[in-house]
PDB file of C-alpha atoms in Angstrom:
ATOM      1  CA  UNK A   1       0.000   0.000   0.000  1.00  0.00           C
ATOM      2  CA  UNK A   2       1.085   3.579  -0.681  1.00  0.00           C
ATOM      3  CA  UNK A   3       3.776   2.602  -3.237  1.00  0.00           C
ATOM      4  CA  UNK A   4       5.464   5.410  -5.163  1.00  0.00           C
ATOM      5  CA  UNK A   5       7.256   5.517  -8.509  1.00  0.00           C
ATOM      6  CA  UNK A   6       9.673   8.013  -9.978  1.00  0.00           C
ATOM      7  CA  UNK A   7       9.844   9.268 -13.562  1.00  0.00           C
ATOM      8  CA  UNK A   8      12.500  11.216 -15.436  1.00  0.00           C
ATOM      9  CA  UNK A   9       9.668  13.390 -16.790  1.00  0.00           C
ATOM     10  CA  UNK A  10       6.267  13.949 -15.205  1.00  0.00           C
ATOM     11  CA  UNK A  11       4.478  13.224 -18.485  1.00  0.00           C
ATOM     12  CA  UNK A  12       5.811   9.669 -18.473  1.00  0.00           C
ATOM     13  CA  UNK A  13       3.459   8.843 -15.599  1.00  0.00           C
ATOM     14  CA  UNK A  14       0.458   8.260 -17.833  1.00  0.00           C
ATOM     15  CA  UNK A  15      -2.673   6.721 -16.338  1.00  0.00           C
ATOM     16  CA  UNK A  16      -5.694   5.984 -18.495  1.00  0.00           C
ATOM     17  CA  UNK A  17      -8.686   8.050 -17.338  1.00  0.00           C
ATOM     18  CA  UNK A  18     -11.607   6.165 -15.867  1.00  0.00           C
ATOM     19  CA  UNK A  19     -14.871   6.529 -13.998  1.00  0.00           C
ATOM     20  CA  UNK A  20     -14.428   5.942 -10.279  1.00  0.00           C
ATOM     21  CA  UNK A  21     -18.084   5.973  -9.280  1.00  0.00           C
ATOM     22  CA  UNK A  22     -21.226   7.979  -9.950  1.00  0.00           C
ATOM     23  CA  UNK A  23     -20.343  11.326 -11.494  1.00  0.00           C
ATOM     24  CA  UNK A  24     -16.656  11.262 -10.485  1.00  0.00           C
ATOM     25  CA  UNK A  25     -13.691  10.459 -12.738  1.00  0.00           C
ATOM     26  CA  UNK A  26      -9.917  10.204 -12.523  1.00  0.00           C
ATOM     27  CA  UNK A  27      -8.147  12.352 -15.132  1.00  0.00           C
ATOM     28  CA  UNK A  28      -4.702  12.775 -13.590  1.00  0.00           C
ATOM     29  CA  UNK A  29      -1.275  11.177 -13.793  1.00  0.00           C
ATOM     30  CA  UNK A  30       0.897   9.149 -11.458  1.00  0.00           C
ATOM     31  CA  UNK A  31       2.882  12.208 -10.290  1.00  0.00           C
ATOM     32  CA  UNK A  32      -0.267  14.166  -9.368  1.00  0.00           C
ATOM     33  CA  UNK A  33      -3.937  13.228  -9.268  1.00  0.00           C
ATOM     34  CA  UNK A  34      -6.757  15.240 -10.809  1.00  0.00           C
ATOM     35  CA  UNK A  35     -10.438  14.385 -10.445  1.00  0.00           C
ATOM     36  CA  UNK A  36     -13.356  15.486 -12.582  1.00  0.00           C
ATOM     37  CA  UNK A  37     -16.935  15.810 -11.334  1.00  0.00           C
ATOM     38  CA  UNK A  38     -19.785  15.964 -13.839  1.00  0.00           C
ATOM     39  CA  UNK A  39     -22.461  18.015 -12.086  1.00  0.00           C
ATOM     40  CA  UNK A  40     -24.949  17.987 -14.955  1.00  0.00           C
ATOM     41  CA  UNK A  41     -24.495  21.746 -15.214  1.00  0.00           C
ATOM     42  CA  UNK A  42     -20.810  21.863 -16.036  1.00  0.00           C
ATOM     43  CA  UNK A  43     -17.646  20.214 -14.757  1.00  0.00           C
ATOM     44  CA  UNK A  44     -15.654  20.709 -11.570  1.00  0.00           C
ATOM     45  CA  UNK A  45     -11.955  19.839 -11.693  1.00  0.00           C
ATOM     46  CA  UNK A  46     -10.033  19.123  -8.500  1.00  0.00           C
ATOM     47  CA  UNK A  47      -6.329  20.020  -8.984  1.00  0.00           C
ATOM     48  CA  UNK A  48      -4.651  20.500 -12.366  1.00  0.00           C
ATOM     49  CA  UNK A  49      -1.236  18.893 -11.937  1.00  0.00           C
ATOM     50  CA  UNK A  50       2.125  19.835 -13.402  1.00  0.00           C
ATOM     51  CA  UNK A  51       2.382  22.187 -16.375  1.00  0.00           C
ATOM     52  CA  UNK A  52       4.124  19.548 -18.490  1.00  0.00           C
ATOM     53  CA  UNK A  53       1.221  17.127 -18.031  1.00  0.00           C
ATOM     54  CA  UNK A  54      -1.529  19.557 -19.040  1.00  0.00           C
ATOM     55  CA  UNK A  55      -1.831  17.897 -22.449  1.00  0.00           C
ATOM     56  CA  UNK A  56      -2.442  14.557 -20.698  1.00  0.00           C
ATOM     57  CA  UNK A  57      -5.138  16.114 -18.504  1.00  0.00           C
ATOM     58  CA  UNK A  58      -6.919  17.640 -21.495  1.00  0.00           C
ATOM     59  CA  UNK A  59      -6.615  14.416 -23.479  1.00  0.00           C
ATOM     60  CA  UNK A  60      -8.020  12.401 -20.561  1.00  0.00           C
ATOM     61  CA  UNK A  61     -11.046  14.666 -20.305  1.00  0.00           C
ATOM     62  CA  UNK A  62     -11.732  14.226 -24.015  1.00  0.00           C
ATOM     63  CA  UNK A  63     -11.218  10.453 -23.793  1.00  0.00           C
ATOM     64  CA  UNK A  64     -14.011  10.237 -21.225  1.00  0.00           C
ATOM     65  CA  UNK A  65     -16.385  12.029 -23.569  1.00  0.00           C
ATOM     66  CA  UNK A  66     -16.242  15.431 -21.876  1.00  0.00           C
ATOM     67  CA  UNK A  67     -14.888  18.757 -23.034  1.00  0.00           C
ATOM     68  CA  UNK A  68     -12.416  20.850 -21.015  1.00  0.00           C
ATOM     69  CA  UNK A  69     -14.384  23.876 -22.202  1.00  0.00           C
ATOM     70  CA  UNK A  70     -17.201  22.729 -19.911  1.00  0.00           C
ATOM     71  CA  UNK A  71     -15.050  23.094 -16.781  1.00  0.00           C
ATOM     72  CA  UNK A  72     -16.751  25.752 -14.682  1.00  0.00           C
ATOM     73  CA  UNK A  73     -14.699  25.553 -11.482  1.00  0.00           C
ATOM     74  CA  UNK A  74     -11.185  24.409 -10.647  1.00  0.00           C
ATOM     75  CA  UNK A  75     -10.725  23.680  -6.943  1.00  0.00           C
ATOM     76  CA  UNK A  76      -7.171  23.363  -5.616  1.00  0.00           C
ATOM     77  CA  UNK A  77      -6.418  21.362  -2.492  1.00  0.00           C
ATOM     78  CA  UNK A  78      -3.296  23.456  -1.790  1.00  0.00           C
ATOM     79  CA  UNK A  79      -0.812  25.766  -3.485  1.00  0.00           C
ATOM     80  CA  UNK A  80       2.071  23.417  -4.377  1.00  0.00           C
ATOM     81  CA  UNK A  81       3.075  23.342  -8.041  1.00  0.00           C
ATOM     82  CA  UNK A  82       2.286  19.670  -8.568  1.00  0.00           C
ATOM     83  CA  UNK A  83      -1.367  20.588  -8.005  1.00  0.00           C
ATOM     84  CA  UNK A  84      -1.450  24.055  -9.573  1.00  0.00           C
ATOM     85  CA  UNK A  85       1.201  24.511 -12.291  1.00  0.00           C
ATOM     86  CA  UNK A  86      -1.196  23.751 -15.146  1.00  0.00           C
ATOM     87  CA  UNK A  87      -3.951  26.039 -13.893  1.00  0.00           C
ATOM     88  CA  UNK A  88      -3.078  29.320 -15.617  1.00  0.00           C
ATOM     89  CA  UNK A  89      -2.868  27.686 -19.041  1.00  0.00           C
ATOM     90  CA  UNK A  90      -6.102  25.773 -18.488  1.00  0.00           C
ATOM     91  CA  UNK A  91      -7.896  28.940 -17.397  1.00  0.00           C
ATOM     92  CA  UNK A  92      -6.550  30.759 -20.467  1.00  0.00           C
ATOM     93  CA  UNK A  93      -7.935  27.934 -22.592  1.00  0.00           C
ATOM     94  CA  UNK A  94     -11.325  27.419 -20.940  1.00  0.00           C
ATOM     95  CA  UNK A  95     -12.216  30.476 -18.878  1.00  0.00           C
ATOM     96  CA  UNK A  96     -12.840  28.305 -15.799  1.00  0.00           C
ATOM     97  CA  UNK A  97     -13.039  30.019 -12.410  1.00  0.00           C
ATOM     98  CA  UNK A  98     -10.419  29.074  -9.828  1.00  0.00           C
ATOM     99  CA  UNK A  99     -10.674  28.398  -6.102  1.00  0.00           C
ATOM    100  CA  UNK A 100      -8.172  27.751  -3.316  1.00  0.00           C
ATOM    101  CA  UNK A 101      -7.981  27.913   0.463  1.00  0.00           C
ATOM    102  CA  UNK A 102      -7.777  31.511   1.657  1.00  0.00           C
ATOM    103  CA  UNK A 103      -4.495  31.018   3.531  1.00  0.00           C
ATOM    104  CA  UNK A 104      -2.772  29.552   0.459  1.00  0.00           C
ATOM    105  CA  UNK A 105      -3.767  32.350  -1.918  1.00  0.00           C
ATOM    106  CA  UNK A 106      -0.565  34.392  -1.699  1.00  0.00           C
ATOM    107  CA  UNK A 107       1.795  31.482  -2.381  1.00  0.00           C
ATOM    108  CA  UNK A 108      -0.508  30.173  -5.111  1.00  0.00           C
ATOM    109  CA  UNK A 109      -0.092  33.535  -6.819  1.00  0.00           C
ATOM    110  CA  UNK A 110       3.138  32.350  -8.415  1.00  0.00           C
ATOM    111  CA  UNK A 111       1.032  29.928 -10.469  1.00  0.00           C
ATOM    112  CA  UNK A 112      -2.383  31.558 -10.878  1.00  0.00           C
ATOM    113  CA  UNK A 113      -4.688  34.199  -9.448  1.00  0.00           C
ATOM    114  CA  UNK A 114      -7.634  32.699  -7.599  1.00  0.00           C
ATOM    115  CA  UNK A 115     -11.148  33.944  -8.304  1.00  0.00           C
ATOM    116  CA  UNK A 116     -12.577  32.615  -5.034  1.00  0.00           C
ATOM    117  CA  UNK A 117     -10.893  32.053  -1.663  1.00  0.00           C
ATOM    118  CA  UNK A 118     -12.367  29.170   0.288  1.00  0.00           C
ATOM    119  CA  UNK A 119     -12.831  28.967   4.048  1.00  0.00           C
ATOM    120  CA  UNK A 120     -13.975  26.449   6.629  1.00  0.00           C
ATOM    121  CA  UNK A 121     -17.604  25.445   6.040  1.00  0.00           C
ATOM    122  CA  UNK A 122     -17.889  26.887   2.536  1.00  0.00           C
ATOM    123  CA  UNK A 123     -19.879  24.827   0.051  1.00  0.00           C
ATOM    124  CA  UNK A 124     -19.150  24.894  -3.682  1.00  0.00           C
ATOM    125  CA  UNK A 125     -22.424  24.221  -5.484  1.00  0.00           C
ATOM    126  CA  UNK A 126     -22.898  23.397  -9.130  1.00  0.00           C
ATOM    127  CA  UNK A 127     -25.663  21.323 -10.719  1.00  0.00           C
ATOM    128  CA  UNK A 128     -26.278  18.162  -8.710  1.00  0.00           C
ATOM    129  CA  UNK A 129     -23.113  18.511  -6.611  1.00  0.00           C
ATOM    130  CA  UNK A 130     -22.335  20.337  -3.359  1.00  0.00           C
ATOM    131  CA  UNK A 131     -18.698  20.137  -2.248  1.00  0.00           C
ATOM    132  CA  UNK A 132     -18.068  20.855   1.423  1.00  0.00           C
ATOM    133  CA  UNK A 133     -14.810  22.609   2.305  1.00  0.00           C
ATOM    134  CA  UNK A 134     -12.835  21.828   5.453  1.00  0.00           C
ATOM    135  CA  UNK A 135      -9.658  23.675   6.403  1.00  0.00           C
ATOM    136  CA  UNK A 136      -6.962  21.097   7.187  1.00  0.00           C
ATOM    137  CA  UNK A 137      -3.664  22.966   7.613  1.00  0.00           C
ATOM    138  CA  UNK A 138      -0.344  21.231   8.098  1.00  0.00           C
ATOM    139  CA  UNK A 139       1.067  20.285   4.718  1.00  0.00           C
ATOM    140  CA  UNK A 140       0.423  23.923   3.820  1.00  0.00           C
ATOM    141  CA  UNK A 141      -1.234  26.627   5.876  1.00  0.00           C
ATOM    142  CA  UNK A 142      -4.236  26.895   3.577  1.00  0.00           C
ATOM    143  CA  UNK A 143      -4.709  23.249   2.685  1.00  0.00           C
ATOM    144  CA  UNK A 144      -8.348  22.230   2.301  1.00  0.00           C
ATOM    145  CA  UNK A 145     -10.075  18.852   2.267  1.00  0.00           C
ATOM    146  CA  UNK A 146     -13.216  18.209   0.258  1.00  0.00           C
ATOM    147  CA  UNK A 147     -16.348  16.113   0.805  1.00  0.00           C
ATOM    148  CA  UNK A 148     -19.360  15.510  -1.414  1.00  0.00           C
ATOM    149  CA  UNK A 149     -21.979  12.930  -2.316  1.00  0.00           C
ATOM    150  CA  UNK A 150     -22.295  10.881  -5.469  1.00  0.00           C
ATOM    151  CA  UNK A 151     -24.894   8.332  -6.539  1.00  0.00           C
ATOM    152  CA  UNK A 152     -24.745   5.074  -8.456  1.00  0.00           C
ATOM    153  CA  UNK A 153     -27.326   2.319  -8.914  1.00  0.00           C
ATOM    154  CA  UNK A 154     -29.691   3.992  -6.476  1.00  0.00           C
ATOM    155  CA  UNK A 155     -27.107   4.227  -3.686  1.00  0.00           C
ATOM    156  CA  UNK A 156     -25.523   7.369  -2.277  1.00  0.00           C
ATOM    157  CA  UNK A 157     -21.834   7.454  -1.388  1.00  0.00           C
ATOM    158  CA  UNK A 158     -19.852  10.011   0.555  1.00  0.00           C
ATOM    159  CA  UNK A 159     -16.607  10.982  -1.226  1.00  0.00           C
ATOM    160  CA  UNK A 160     -13.701  12.509   0.661  1.00  0.00           C
ATOM    161  CA  UNK A 161     -10.133  13.638   0.071  1.00  0.00           C
ATOM    162  CA  UNK A 162      -7.417  14.767   2.479  1.00  0.00           C
ATOM    163  CA  UNK A 163      -6.157  17.776   0.566  1.00  0.00           C
ATOM    164  CA  UNK A 164      -2.635  17.777   1.939  1.00  0.00           C
ATOM    165  CA  UNK A 165      -1.431  14.466   3.293  1.00  0.00           C
ATOM    166  CA  UNK A 166       2.220  14.885   2.277  1.00  0.00           C
ATOM    167  CA  UNK A 167       4.934  14.735   4.929  1.00  0.00           C
ATOM    168  CA  UNK A 168       7.674  16.484   2.916  1.00  0.00           C
ATOM    169  CA  UNK A 169       6.834  19.858   4.495  1.00  0.00           C
ATOM    170  CA  UNK A 170       6.802  18.349   7.987  1.00  0.00           C
ATOM    171  CA  UNK A 171      10.548  17.650   8.062  1.00  0.00           C
ATOM    172  CA  UNK A 172      12.793  20.027   9.989  1.00  0.00           C
ATOM    173  CA  UNK A 173      14.171  22.646   7.618  1.00  0.00           C
ATOM    174  CA  UNK A 174      11.303  22.218   5.176  1.00  0.00           C
ATOM    175  CA  UNK A 175       8.357  23.554   7.187  1.00  0.00           C
ATOM    176  CA  UNK A 176       5.738  25.423   5.166  1.00  0.00           C
ATOM    177  CA  UNK A 177       5.119  27.559   8.259  1.00  0.00           C
ATOM    178  CA  UNK A 178       5.763  27.438  12.046  1.00  0.00           C
ATOM    179  CA  UNK A 179       3.478  25.037  13.909  1.00  0.00           C
ATOM    180  CA  UNK A 180       2.720  22.940  10.830  1.00  0.00           C
ATOM    181  CA  UNK A 181       3.276  19.618  12.631  1.00  0.00           C
ATOM    182  CA  UNK A 182       0.836  20.471  15.372  1.00  0.00           C
ATOM    183  CA  UNK A 183      -1.718  21.629  12.813  1.00  0.00           C
ATOM    184  CA  UNK A 184      -1.211  18.478  10.745  1.00  0.00           C
ATOM    185  CA  UNK A 185      -1.976  16.227  13.713  1.00  0.00           C
ATOM    186  CA  UNK A 186      -4.992  18.320  14.671  1.00  0.00           C
ATOM    187  CA  UNK A 187      -6.270  18.142  11.088  1.00  0.00           C
ATOM    188  CA  UNK A 188      -5.963  14.350  11.098  1.00  0.00           C
ATOM    189  CA  UNK A 189      -7.964  14.152  14.327  1.00  0.00           C
ATOM    190  CA  UNK A 190     -10.698  16.357  12.853  1.00  0.00           C
ATOM    191  CA  UNK A 191     -10.762  14.363   9.629  1.00  0.00           C
ATOM    192  CA  UNK A 192     -11.336  11.157  11.602  1.00  0.00           C
ATOM    193  CA  UNK A 193     -14.802  12.494  12.432  1.00  0.00           C
ATOM    194  CA  UNK A 194     -15.821  12.504   8.782  1.00  0.00           C
ATOM    195  CA  UNK A 195     -17.690   9.581   7.242  1.00  0.00           C
ATOM    196  CA  UNK A 196     -16.137   8.647   3.899  1.00  0.00           C
ATOM    197  CA  UNK A 197     -17.288   5.760   1.694  1.00  0.00           C
ATOM    198  CA  UNK A 198     -15.021   6.570  -1.255  1.00  0.00           C
ATOM    199  CA  UNK A 199     -11.558   7.925  -0.443  1.00  0.00           C
ATOM    200  CA  UNK A 200      -9.746   9.716  -3.277  1.00  0.00           C
ATOM    201  CA  UNK A 201      -6.146  10.864  -2.925  1.00  0.00           C
ATOM    202  CA  UNK A 202      -4.453  13.880  -4.447  1.00  0.00           C
ATOM    203  CA  UNK A 203      -1.619  11.491  -5.278  1.00  0.00           C
ATOM    204  CA  UNK A 204      -2.281   8.004  -6.598  1.00  0.00           C
ATOM    205  CA  UNK A 205      -0.157   6.366  -3.895  1.00  0.00           C
ATOM    206  CA  UNK A 206      -2.551   7.715  -1.258  1.00  0.00           C
ATOM    207  CA  UNK A 207      -5.198   5.172  -2.223  1.00  0.00           C
ATOM    208  CA  UNK A 208      -3.530   2.810  -4.734  1.00  0.00           C
ATOM    209  CA  UNK A 209      -5.437   4.397  -7.604  1.00  0.00           C
ATOM    210  CA  UNK A 210      -3.723   2.384 -10.343  1.00  0.00           C
ATOM    211  CA  UNK A 211      -4.249  -1.014  -8.719  1.00  0.00           C
ATOM    212  CA  UNK A 212      -7.884  -0.312  -7.908  1.00  0.00           C
ATOM    213  CA  UNK A 213      -8.479   0.971 -11.439  1.00  0.00           C
ATOM    214  CA  UNK A 214      -7.078  -2.269 -12.883  1.00  0.00           C
ATOM    215  CA  UNK A 215      -9.376  -4.380 -10.700  1.00  0.00           C
ATOM    216  CA  UNK A 216     -12.359  -2.229 -11.653  1.00  0.00           C
ATOM    217  CA  UNK A 217     -11.560  -2.571 -15.352  1.00  0.00           C
ATOM    218  CA  UNK A 218     -10.835  -6.298 -15.299  1.00  0.00           C
ATOM    219  CA  UNK A 219     -13.456  -7.580 -12.851  1.00  0.00           C
ATOM    220  CA  UNK A 220     -15.997  -4.812 -12.276  1.00  0.00           C
ATOM    221  CA  UNK A 221     -15.288  -4.907  -8.541  1.00  0.00           C
ATOM    222  CA  UNK A 222     -15.022  -1.369  -7.174  1.00  0.00           C
ATOM    223  CA  UNK A 223     -12.384  -1.331  -4.441  1.00  0.00           C
ATOM    224  CA  UNK A 224     -12.658   2.441  -4.166  1.00  0.00           C
ATOM    225  CA  UNK A 225     -15.855   1.850  -2.197  1.00  0.00           C
ATOM    226  CA  UNK A 226     -14.558   0.947   1.258  1.00  0.00           C
ATOM    227  CA  UNK A 227     -15.459   2.922   4.378  1.00  0.00           C
ATOM    228  CA  UNK A 228     -12.390   1.580   6.199  1.00  0.00           C
ATOM    229  CA  UNK A 229      -9.814   3.081   3.835  1.00  0.00           C
ATOM    230  CA  UNK A 230     -10.274   6.622   5.135  1.00  0.00           C
ATOM    231  CA  UNK A 231      -9.352   5.740   8.698  1.00  0.00           C
ATOM    232  CA  UNK A 232      -6.537   3.467   7.552  1.00  0.00           C
ATOM    233  CA  UNK A 233      -4.956   6.264   5.556  1.00  0.00           C
ATOM    234  CA  UNK A 234      -5.276   8.784   8.384  1.00  0.00           C
ATOM    235  CA  UNK A 235      -3.618   6.270  10.733  1.00  0.00           C
ATOM    236  CA  UNK A 236      -0.797   5.918   8.209  1.00  0.00           C
ATOM    237  CA  UNK A 237      -0.361   9.693   8.009  1.00  0.00           C
ATOM    238  CA  UNK A 238      -0.156  10.106  11.769  1.00  0.00           C
ATOM    239  CA  UNK A 239       2.238   7.171  12.173  1.00  0.00           C
ATOM    240  CA  UNK A 240       4.464   8.625   9.467  1.00  0.00           C
ATOM    241  CA  UNK A 241       4.594  11.918  11.362  1.00  0.00           C
ATOM    242  CA  UNK A 242       5.475  10.096  14.597  1.00  0.00           C
ATOM    243  CA  UNK A 243       8.237   8.171  12.833  1.00  0.00           C
ATOM    244  CA  UNK A 244       9.649  11.352  11.317  1.00  0.00           C
ATOM    245  CA  UNK A 245       9.759  13.074  14.710  1.00  0.00           C
ATOM    246  CA  UNK A 246      11.339  10.039  16.360  1.00  0.00           C
ATOM    247  CA  UNK A 247      14.084   9.745  13.737  1.00  0.00           C
ATOM    248  CA  UNK A 248      14.922  13.414  14.115  1.00  0.00           C
ATOM    249  CA  UNK A 249      15.176  13.047  17.871  1.00  0.00           C
ATOM    250  CA  UNK A 250      17.638  10.174  17.468  1.00  0.00           C
ATOM    251  CA  UNK A 251      20.109  12.181  15.392  1.00  0.00           C
TER     252      UNK A 251
END
């Protein structure tokens, strides 16, 4: 679980786009995930990825039968370039409106200018979808996590993503801001209170996207639907933080 790969170029990490469940699709790459939500009144894109994989993102959207010109909103989980580099070009192409956590807006400015700044409790509504925003600082100060419902075969599922699970900014000398470790742990504890049936990661190694996609394609079994995965991943994140702190203390 949580296996990573490395590529000489980001665009080598191609993943075929696919429907995850209901109105939600994966359109990203191995280096950085992007998810598309078809609201019936336009598309919502969650994270855009690296600038050199924009052509893969656009191609994936077309492959699924959608048009990037129907993207109404782009929501960013946090300001880091692997989630935002492609945004300015995509906005220039499509005219989509951009959103990011309020406390990440200044740093995100090196990549794009946000149209809407999101705060705790905000709800992004479009068509049949309402995406709940939760501030979960730690990885970055303005990191946000997202929750919404989707339906398939008469059943309703609660989708959730931890918008900034990465530990790279939690290492001494690499802090995004003072107090980030304490905030990260507090965010994990708050996230544990959320019910999530379908956990999506903003990197594919968060939830083994590739492996689950292969099973879904080959057998029809949807391993993305598992209410235990959310808690398992949060446990992993907290343990990783504990291990990092312990190793630093032993130096």
